[in-house]
CSV table of C-alpha atoms and ligand atoms in Angstrom, one decimal:
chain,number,residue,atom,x,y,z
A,1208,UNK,CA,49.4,72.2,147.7
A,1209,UNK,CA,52.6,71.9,145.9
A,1210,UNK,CA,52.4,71.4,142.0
A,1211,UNK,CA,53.8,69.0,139.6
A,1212,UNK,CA,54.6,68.8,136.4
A,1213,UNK,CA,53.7,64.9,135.3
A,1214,UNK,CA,52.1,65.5,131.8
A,1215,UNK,CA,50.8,68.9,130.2
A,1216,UNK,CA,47.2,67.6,131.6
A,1217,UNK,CA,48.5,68.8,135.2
A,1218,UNK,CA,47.9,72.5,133.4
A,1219,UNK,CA,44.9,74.2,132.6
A,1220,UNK,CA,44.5,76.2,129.4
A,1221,UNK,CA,45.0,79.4,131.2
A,1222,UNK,CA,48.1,78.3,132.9
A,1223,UNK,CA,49.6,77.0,129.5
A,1224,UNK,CA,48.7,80.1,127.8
A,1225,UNK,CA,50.6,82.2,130.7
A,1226,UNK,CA,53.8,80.0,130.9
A,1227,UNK,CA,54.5,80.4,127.6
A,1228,UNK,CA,54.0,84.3,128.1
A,1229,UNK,CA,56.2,84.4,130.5
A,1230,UNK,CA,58.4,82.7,129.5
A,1231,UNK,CA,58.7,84.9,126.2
A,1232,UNK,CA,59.4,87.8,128.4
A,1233,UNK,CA,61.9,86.3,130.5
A,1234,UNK,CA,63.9,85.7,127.2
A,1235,UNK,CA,63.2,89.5,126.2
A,1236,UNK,CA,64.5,90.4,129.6
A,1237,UNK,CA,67.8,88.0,129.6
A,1238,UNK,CA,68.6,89.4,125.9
A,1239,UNK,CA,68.3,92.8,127.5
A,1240,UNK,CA,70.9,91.8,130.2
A,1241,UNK,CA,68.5,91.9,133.0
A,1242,UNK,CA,69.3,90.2,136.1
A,1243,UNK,CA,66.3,88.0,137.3
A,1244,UNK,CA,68.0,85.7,140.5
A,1245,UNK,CA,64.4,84.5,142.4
A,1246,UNK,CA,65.4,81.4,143.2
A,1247,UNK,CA,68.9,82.3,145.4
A,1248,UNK,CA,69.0,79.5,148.1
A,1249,UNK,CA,66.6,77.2,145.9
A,1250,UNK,CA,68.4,73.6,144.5
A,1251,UNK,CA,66.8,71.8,142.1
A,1252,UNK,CA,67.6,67.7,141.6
A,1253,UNK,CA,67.9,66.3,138.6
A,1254,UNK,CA,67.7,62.7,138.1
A,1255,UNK,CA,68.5,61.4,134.6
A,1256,UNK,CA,67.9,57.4,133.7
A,1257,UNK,CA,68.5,58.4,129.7
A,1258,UNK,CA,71.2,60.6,127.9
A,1259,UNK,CA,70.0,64.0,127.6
A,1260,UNK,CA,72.2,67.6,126.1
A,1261,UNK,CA,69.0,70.1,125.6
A,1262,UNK,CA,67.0,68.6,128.5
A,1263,UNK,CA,69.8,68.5,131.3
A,1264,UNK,CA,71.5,71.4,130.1
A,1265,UNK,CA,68.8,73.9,129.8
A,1266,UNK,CA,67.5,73.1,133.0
A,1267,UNK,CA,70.7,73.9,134.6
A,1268,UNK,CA,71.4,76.9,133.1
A,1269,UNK,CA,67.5,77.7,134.4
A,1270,UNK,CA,68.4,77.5,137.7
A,1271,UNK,CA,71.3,79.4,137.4
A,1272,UNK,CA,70.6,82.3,135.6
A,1273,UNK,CA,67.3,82.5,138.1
A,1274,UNK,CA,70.0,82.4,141.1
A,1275,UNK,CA,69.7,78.9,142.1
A,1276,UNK,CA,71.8,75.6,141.6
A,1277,UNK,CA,71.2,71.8,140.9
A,1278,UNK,CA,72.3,68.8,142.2
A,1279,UNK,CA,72.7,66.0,138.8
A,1280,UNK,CA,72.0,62.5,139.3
A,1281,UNK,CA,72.0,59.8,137.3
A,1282,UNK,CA,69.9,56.5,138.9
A,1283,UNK,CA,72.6,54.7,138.9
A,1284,UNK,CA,74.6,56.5,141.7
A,1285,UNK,CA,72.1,56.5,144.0
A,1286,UNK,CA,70.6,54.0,146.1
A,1287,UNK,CA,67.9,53.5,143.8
A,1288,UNK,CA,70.0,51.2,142.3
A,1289,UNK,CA,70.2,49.2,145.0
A,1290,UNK,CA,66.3,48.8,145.4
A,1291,UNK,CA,65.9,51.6,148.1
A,1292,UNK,CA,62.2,52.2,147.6
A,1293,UNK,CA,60.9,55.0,145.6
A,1294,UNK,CA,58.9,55.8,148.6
A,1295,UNK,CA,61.8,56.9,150.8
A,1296,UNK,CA,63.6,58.0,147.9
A,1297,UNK,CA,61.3,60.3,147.2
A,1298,UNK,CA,61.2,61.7,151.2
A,1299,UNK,CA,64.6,61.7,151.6
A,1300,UNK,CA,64.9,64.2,148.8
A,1301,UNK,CA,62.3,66.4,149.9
A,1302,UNK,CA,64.5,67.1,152.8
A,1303,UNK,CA,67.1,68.2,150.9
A,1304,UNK,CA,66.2,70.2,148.0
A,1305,UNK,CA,63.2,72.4,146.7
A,1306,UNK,CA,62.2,70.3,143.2
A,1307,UNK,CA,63.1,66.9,141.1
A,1308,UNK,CA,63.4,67.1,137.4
A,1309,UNK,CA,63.3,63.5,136.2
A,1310,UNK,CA,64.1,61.5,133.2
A,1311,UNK,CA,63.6,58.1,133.4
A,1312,UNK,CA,62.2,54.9,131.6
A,1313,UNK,CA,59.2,54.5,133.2
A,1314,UNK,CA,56.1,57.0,133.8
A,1315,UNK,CA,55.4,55.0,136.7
A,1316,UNK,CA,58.4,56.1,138.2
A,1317,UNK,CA,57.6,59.4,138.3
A,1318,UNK,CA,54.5,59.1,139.3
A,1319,UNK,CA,55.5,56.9,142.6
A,1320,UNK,CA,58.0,59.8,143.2
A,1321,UNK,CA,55.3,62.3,143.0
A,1322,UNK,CA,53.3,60.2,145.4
A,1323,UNK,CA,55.2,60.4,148.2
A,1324,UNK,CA,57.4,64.1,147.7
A,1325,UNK,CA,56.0,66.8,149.3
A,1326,UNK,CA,58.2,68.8,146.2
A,1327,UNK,CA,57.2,69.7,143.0
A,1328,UNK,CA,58.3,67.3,140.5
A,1329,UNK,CA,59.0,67.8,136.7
A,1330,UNK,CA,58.7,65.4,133.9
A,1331,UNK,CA,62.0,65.7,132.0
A,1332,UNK,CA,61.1,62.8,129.6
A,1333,UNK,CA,59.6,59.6,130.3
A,1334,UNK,CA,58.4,56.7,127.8
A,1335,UNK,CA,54.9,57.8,127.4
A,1336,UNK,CA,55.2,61.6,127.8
A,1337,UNK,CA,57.4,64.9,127.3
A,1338,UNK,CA,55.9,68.1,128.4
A,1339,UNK,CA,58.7,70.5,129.0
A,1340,UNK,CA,59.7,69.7,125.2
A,1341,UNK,CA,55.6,70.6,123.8
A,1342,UNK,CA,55.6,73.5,126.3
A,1343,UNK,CA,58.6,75.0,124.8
A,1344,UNK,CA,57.6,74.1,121.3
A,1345,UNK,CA,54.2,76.0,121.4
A,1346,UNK,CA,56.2,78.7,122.9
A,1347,UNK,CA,58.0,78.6,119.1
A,1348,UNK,CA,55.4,78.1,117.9
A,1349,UNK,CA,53.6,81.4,119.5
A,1350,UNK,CA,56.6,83.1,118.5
A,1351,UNK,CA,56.4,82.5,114.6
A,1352,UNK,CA,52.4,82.1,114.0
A,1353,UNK,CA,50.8,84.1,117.2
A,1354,UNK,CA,47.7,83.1,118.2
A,1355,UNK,CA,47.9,79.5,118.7
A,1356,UNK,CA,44.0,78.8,117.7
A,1357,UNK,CA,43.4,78.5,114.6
A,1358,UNK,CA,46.6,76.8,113.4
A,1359,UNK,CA,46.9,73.3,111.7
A,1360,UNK,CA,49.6,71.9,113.5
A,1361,UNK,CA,51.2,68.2,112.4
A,1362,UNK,CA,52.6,65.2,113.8
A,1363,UNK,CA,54.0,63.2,111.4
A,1364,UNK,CA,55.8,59.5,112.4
A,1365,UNK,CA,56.0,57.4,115.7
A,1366,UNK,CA,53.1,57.8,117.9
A,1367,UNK,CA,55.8,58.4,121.2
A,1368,UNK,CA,56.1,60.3,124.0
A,1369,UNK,CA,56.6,63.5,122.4
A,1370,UNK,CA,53.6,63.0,120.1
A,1371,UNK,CA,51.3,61.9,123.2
A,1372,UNK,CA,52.4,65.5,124.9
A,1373,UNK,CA,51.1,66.9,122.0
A,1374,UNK,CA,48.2,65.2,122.1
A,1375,UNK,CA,48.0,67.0,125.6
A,1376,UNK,CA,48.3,70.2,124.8
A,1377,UNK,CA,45.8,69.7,122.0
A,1378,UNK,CA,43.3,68.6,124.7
A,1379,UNK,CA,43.6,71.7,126.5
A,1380,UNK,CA,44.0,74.4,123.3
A,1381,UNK,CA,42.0,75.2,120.2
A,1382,UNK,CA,44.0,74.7,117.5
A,1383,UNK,CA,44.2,71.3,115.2
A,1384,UNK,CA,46.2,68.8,115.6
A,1385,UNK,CA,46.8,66.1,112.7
A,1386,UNK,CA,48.3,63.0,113.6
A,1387,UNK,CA,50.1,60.7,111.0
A,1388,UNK,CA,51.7,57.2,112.0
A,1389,UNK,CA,52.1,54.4,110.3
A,1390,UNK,CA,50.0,50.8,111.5
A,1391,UNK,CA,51.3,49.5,114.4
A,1392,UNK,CA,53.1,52.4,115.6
A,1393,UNK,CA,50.0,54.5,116.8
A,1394,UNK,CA,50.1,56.8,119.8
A,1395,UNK,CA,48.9,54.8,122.9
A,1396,UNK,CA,45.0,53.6,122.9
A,1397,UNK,CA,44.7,55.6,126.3
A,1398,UNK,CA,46.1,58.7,125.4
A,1399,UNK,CA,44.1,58.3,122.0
A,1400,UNK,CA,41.0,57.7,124.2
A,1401,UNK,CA,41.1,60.5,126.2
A,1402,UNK,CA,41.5,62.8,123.1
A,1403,UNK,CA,38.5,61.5,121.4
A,1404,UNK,CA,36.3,63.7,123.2
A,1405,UNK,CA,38.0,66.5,121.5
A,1406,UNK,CA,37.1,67.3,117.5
A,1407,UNK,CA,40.4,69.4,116.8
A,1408,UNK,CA,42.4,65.8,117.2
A,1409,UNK,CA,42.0,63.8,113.9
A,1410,UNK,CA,44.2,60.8,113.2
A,1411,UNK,CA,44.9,59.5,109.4
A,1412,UNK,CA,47.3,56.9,108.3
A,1413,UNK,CA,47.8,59.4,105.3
A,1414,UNK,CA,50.8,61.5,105.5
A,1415,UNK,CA,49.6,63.9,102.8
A,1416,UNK,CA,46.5,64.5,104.0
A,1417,UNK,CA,48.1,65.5,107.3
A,1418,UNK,CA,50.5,67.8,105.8
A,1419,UNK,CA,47.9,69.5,102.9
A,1420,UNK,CA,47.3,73.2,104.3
A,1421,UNK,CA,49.5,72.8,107.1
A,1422,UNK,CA,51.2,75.7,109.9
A,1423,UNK,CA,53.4,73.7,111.4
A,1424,UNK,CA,54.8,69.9,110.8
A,1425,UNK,CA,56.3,68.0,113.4
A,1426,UNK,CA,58.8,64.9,113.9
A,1427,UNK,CA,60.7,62.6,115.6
A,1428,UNK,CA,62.9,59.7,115.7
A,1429,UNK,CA,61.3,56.6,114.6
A,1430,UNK,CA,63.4,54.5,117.8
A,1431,UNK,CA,62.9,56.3,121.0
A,1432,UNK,CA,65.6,56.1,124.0
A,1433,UNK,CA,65.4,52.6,125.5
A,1434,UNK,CA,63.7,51.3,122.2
A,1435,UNK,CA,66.7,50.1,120.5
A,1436,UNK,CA,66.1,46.4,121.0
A,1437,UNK,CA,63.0,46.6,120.0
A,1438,UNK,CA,62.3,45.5,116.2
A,1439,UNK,CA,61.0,48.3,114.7
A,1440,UNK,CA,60.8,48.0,111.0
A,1441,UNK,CA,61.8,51.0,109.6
A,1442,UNK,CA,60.4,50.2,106.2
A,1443,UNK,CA,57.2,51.5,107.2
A,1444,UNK,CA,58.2,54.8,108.2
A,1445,UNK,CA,59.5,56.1,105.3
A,1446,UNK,CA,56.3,57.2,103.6
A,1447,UNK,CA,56.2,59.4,107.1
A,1448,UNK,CA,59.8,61.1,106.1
A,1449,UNK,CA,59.4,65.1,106.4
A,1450,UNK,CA,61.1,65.5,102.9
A,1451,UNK,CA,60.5,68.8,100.1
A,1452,UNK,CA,57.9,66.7,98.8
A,1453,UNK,CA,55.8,65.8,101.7
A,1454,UNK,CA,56.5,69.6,102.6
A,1455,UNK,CA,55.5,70.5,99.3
A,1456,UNK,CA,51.9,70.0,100.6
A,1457,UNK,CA,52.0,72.7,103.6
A,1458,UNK,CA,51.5,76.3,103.4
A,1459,UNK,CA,54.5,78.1,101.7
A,1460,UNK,CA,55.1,79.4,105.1
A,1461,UNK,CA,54.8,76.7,107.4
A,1462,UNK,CA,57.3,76.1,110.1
A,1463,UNK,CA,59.1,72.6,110.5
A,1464,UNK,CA,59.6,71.1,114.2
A,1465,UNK,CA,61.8,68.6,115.7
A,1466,UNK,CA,63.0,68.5,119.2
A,1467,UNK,CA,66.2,66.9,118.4
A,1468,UNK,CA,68.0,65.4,118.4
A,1469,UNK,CA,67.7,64.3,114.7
A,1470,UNK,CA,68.4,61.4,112.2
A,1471,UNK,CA,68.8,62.8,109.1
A,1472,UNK,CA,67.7,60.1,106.3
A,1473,UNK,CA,65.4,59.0,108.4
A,1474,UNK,CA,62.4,61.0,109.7
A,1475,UNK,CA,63.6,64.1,108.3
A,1476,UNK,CA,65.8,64.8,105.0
A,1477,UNK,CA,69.3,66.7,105.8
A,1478,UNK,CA,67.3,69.6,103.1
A,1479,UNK,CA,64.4,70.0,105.4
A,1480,UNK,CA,66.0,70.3,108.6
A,1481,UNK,CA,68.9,72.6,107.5
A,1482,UNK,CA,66.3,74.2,105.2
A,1483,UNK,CA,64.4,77.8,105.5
A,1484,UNK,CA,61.3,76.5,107.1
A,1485,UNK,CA,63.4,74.4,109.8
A,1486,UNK,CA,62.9,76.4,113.6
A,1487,UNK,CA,64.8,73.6,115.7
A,1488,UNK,CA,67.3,75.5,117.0
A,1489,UNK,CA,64.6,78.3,118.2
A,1490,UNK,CA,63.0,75.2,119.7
A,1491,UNK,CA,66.2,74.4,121.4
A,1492,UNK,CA,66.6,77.9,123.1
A,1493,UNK,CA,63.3,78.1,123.9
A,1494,UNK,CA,63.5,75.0,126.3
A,1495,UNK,CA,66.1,77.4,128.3
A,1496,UNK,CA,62.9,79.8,129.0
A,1497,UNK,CA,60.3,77.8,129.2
A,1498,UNK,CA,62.4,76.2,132.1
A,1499,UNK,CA,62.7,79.3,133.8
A,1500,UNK,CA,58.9,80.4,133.8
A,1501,UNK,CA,58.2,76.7,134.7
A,1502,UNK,CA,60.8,76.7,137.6
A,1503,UNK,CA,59.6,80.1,138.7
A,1504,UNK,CA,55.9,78.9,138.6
A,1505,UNK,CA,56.7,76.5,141.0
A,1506,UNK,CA,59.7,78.0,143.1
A,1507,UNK,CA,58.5,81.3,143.4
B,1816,CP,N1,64.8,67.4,123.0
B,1816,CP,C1,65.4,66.8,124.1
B,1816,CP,O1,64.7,66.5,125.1
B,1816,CP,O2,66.7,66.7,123.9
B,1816,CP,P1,67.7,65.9,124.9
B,1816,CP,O3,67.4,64.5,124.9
B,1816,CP,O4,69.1,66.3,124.4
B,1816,CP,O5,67.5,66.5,126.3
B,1817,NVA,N1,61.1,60.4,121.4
B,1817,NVA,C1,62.5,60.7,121.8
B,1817,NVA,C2,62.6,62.1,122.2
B,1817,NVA,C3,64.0,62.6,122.6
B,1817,NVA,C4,64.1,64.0,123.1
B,1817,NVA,C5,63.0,59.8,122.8
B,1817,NVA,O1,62.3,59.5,123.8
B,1817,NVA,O2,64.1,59.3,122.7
């Protein structure tokens, strides 16, 4: 049966655990200048709806440094954008090449493509979710802290995609996930609903309580990609800001998260993110890595 990646919940514990293990050693190994080429004669697609520099480019490099190459395509090139149906989209593709990386605005999407490939497809960012990005940042996370049980790990602002991936990955390890958003701005009911069977997911509308005692704090923009139009006041986000006082409240060693990119003023102060505790641009790497043990989990 081929294997997707559609949302960290297509994993089980033991397969998170060992992707991000692999994944560590496959950057140990590239560092060492060892040549790893598994996937020579392999093409991976990548379709991308939304901007992306971390997402797109990492996922090329994967494929290369593992041997392989990729096709890029935006929507709008293709015949999608002329109401081909997903349905032979998705066929037609799985002639051609070995996996689809997709970023798009719509979950749905992904999921119809899924449907009807008989390919592995990957998540690359959709509206309600973001694996690759929370598989790569528990890698970081692994990498400073260890163990990943045990930890009190924060998300602090918009309840988005990012935040309902790692929601996810919550679901499926031990350690504690705080969740801080301000009223209206929640992560969605079903994703909330589906974490309510588990007791290391607690949501608070208090930022501080979040943050007191904290391993790791986490953020994001407050306006997603394809959210611009929407009126989001920003007013109420600013008691969310990751800023030396709100960080004041987590362990003198905790690590502070964002997948990027950033807007400085807003959910994070310039000081924090170009601060001490900031890992973003181990985060960043890691997405090359994690791409590689995720491409050669399904390639291989
Ligand atoms: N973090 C992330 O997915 O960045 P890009 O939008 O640049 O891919
Ligand atoms: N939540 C952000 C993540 C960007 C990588 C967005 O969807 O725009």
């Amino acid at each position: 049966m081929k294997k997707d990646l559609i949302t960290i919940l297509d994993l089980s514990s033991e397969e998170i655990l060992s992707l991000i293990d692999r994944a560590i050693v496959l950057k140990k190994n590239y560092k060492a200048g060892i040549k790893y080429i598994p996937l020579v004669g392999k093409t991976l697609a990548l379709i991308f709806e939304k901007p992306s520099t971390r997402t797109r480019v990492s996922f090329e490099v994967a494929m290369y440094q593992l041997g392989g190459q990729v096709v890029f395509l935006t929507k709008d090139v293709t015949q999608m954008s002329r109401e081909e149906p997903i349905k032979d989209t998705a066929r037609v593709l799985s002639r051609y090449v070995d996996a689809v990386a997709m970023r798009t605005y719509s979950q749905n999407l992904i999921e119809e493509i899924a449907r009807w490939s008989n390919i592995p497809i990957i998540n690359a960012l959709s509206d309600k979710y973001h694996p690759c990005q929370v598989l790569s940042d528990l890698m970081t996370v692994q990498e400073y802290k260890g163990d990943l049980e045990r930890l009190k790990i924060v998300w602090i602002g918009d309840g988005n995609n990012v935040c309902h991936s790692w929601i996810n990955a919550a679901i499926r390890l031990d350690f504690t996930l705080y969740l801080a958003c301000p009223k209206g701005y929640e992560p969605a009911l079903d994703v909330l609903e589906n974490a309510k069977k588990r007791k290391n997911i607690i949501f608070t509308y208090d930022p501080i309580e979040a943050v007191k005692g904290a391993d790791v704090i986490n953020t994001d923009v407050w306006v997603s990609m394809g959210q611009e139009r929407e009126q989001k006041t920003k007013e109420c986000f600013f008691p969310y800001q990751v800023n030396s006082k709100l960080l004041s409240y987590a362990k003198p060693e905790a690590i502070v998260m964002h997948c990027l990119p950033a807007h400085r003023g807003e959910e994070i102060t310039e000081e924090v993110i170009e601060g001490s505790q900031s890992v973003v641009f181990d985060q960043t790497e890691n997405k090359l890595h994690l791409h590689k043990a995720l491409l050669e989990k399904l390639l291989v």
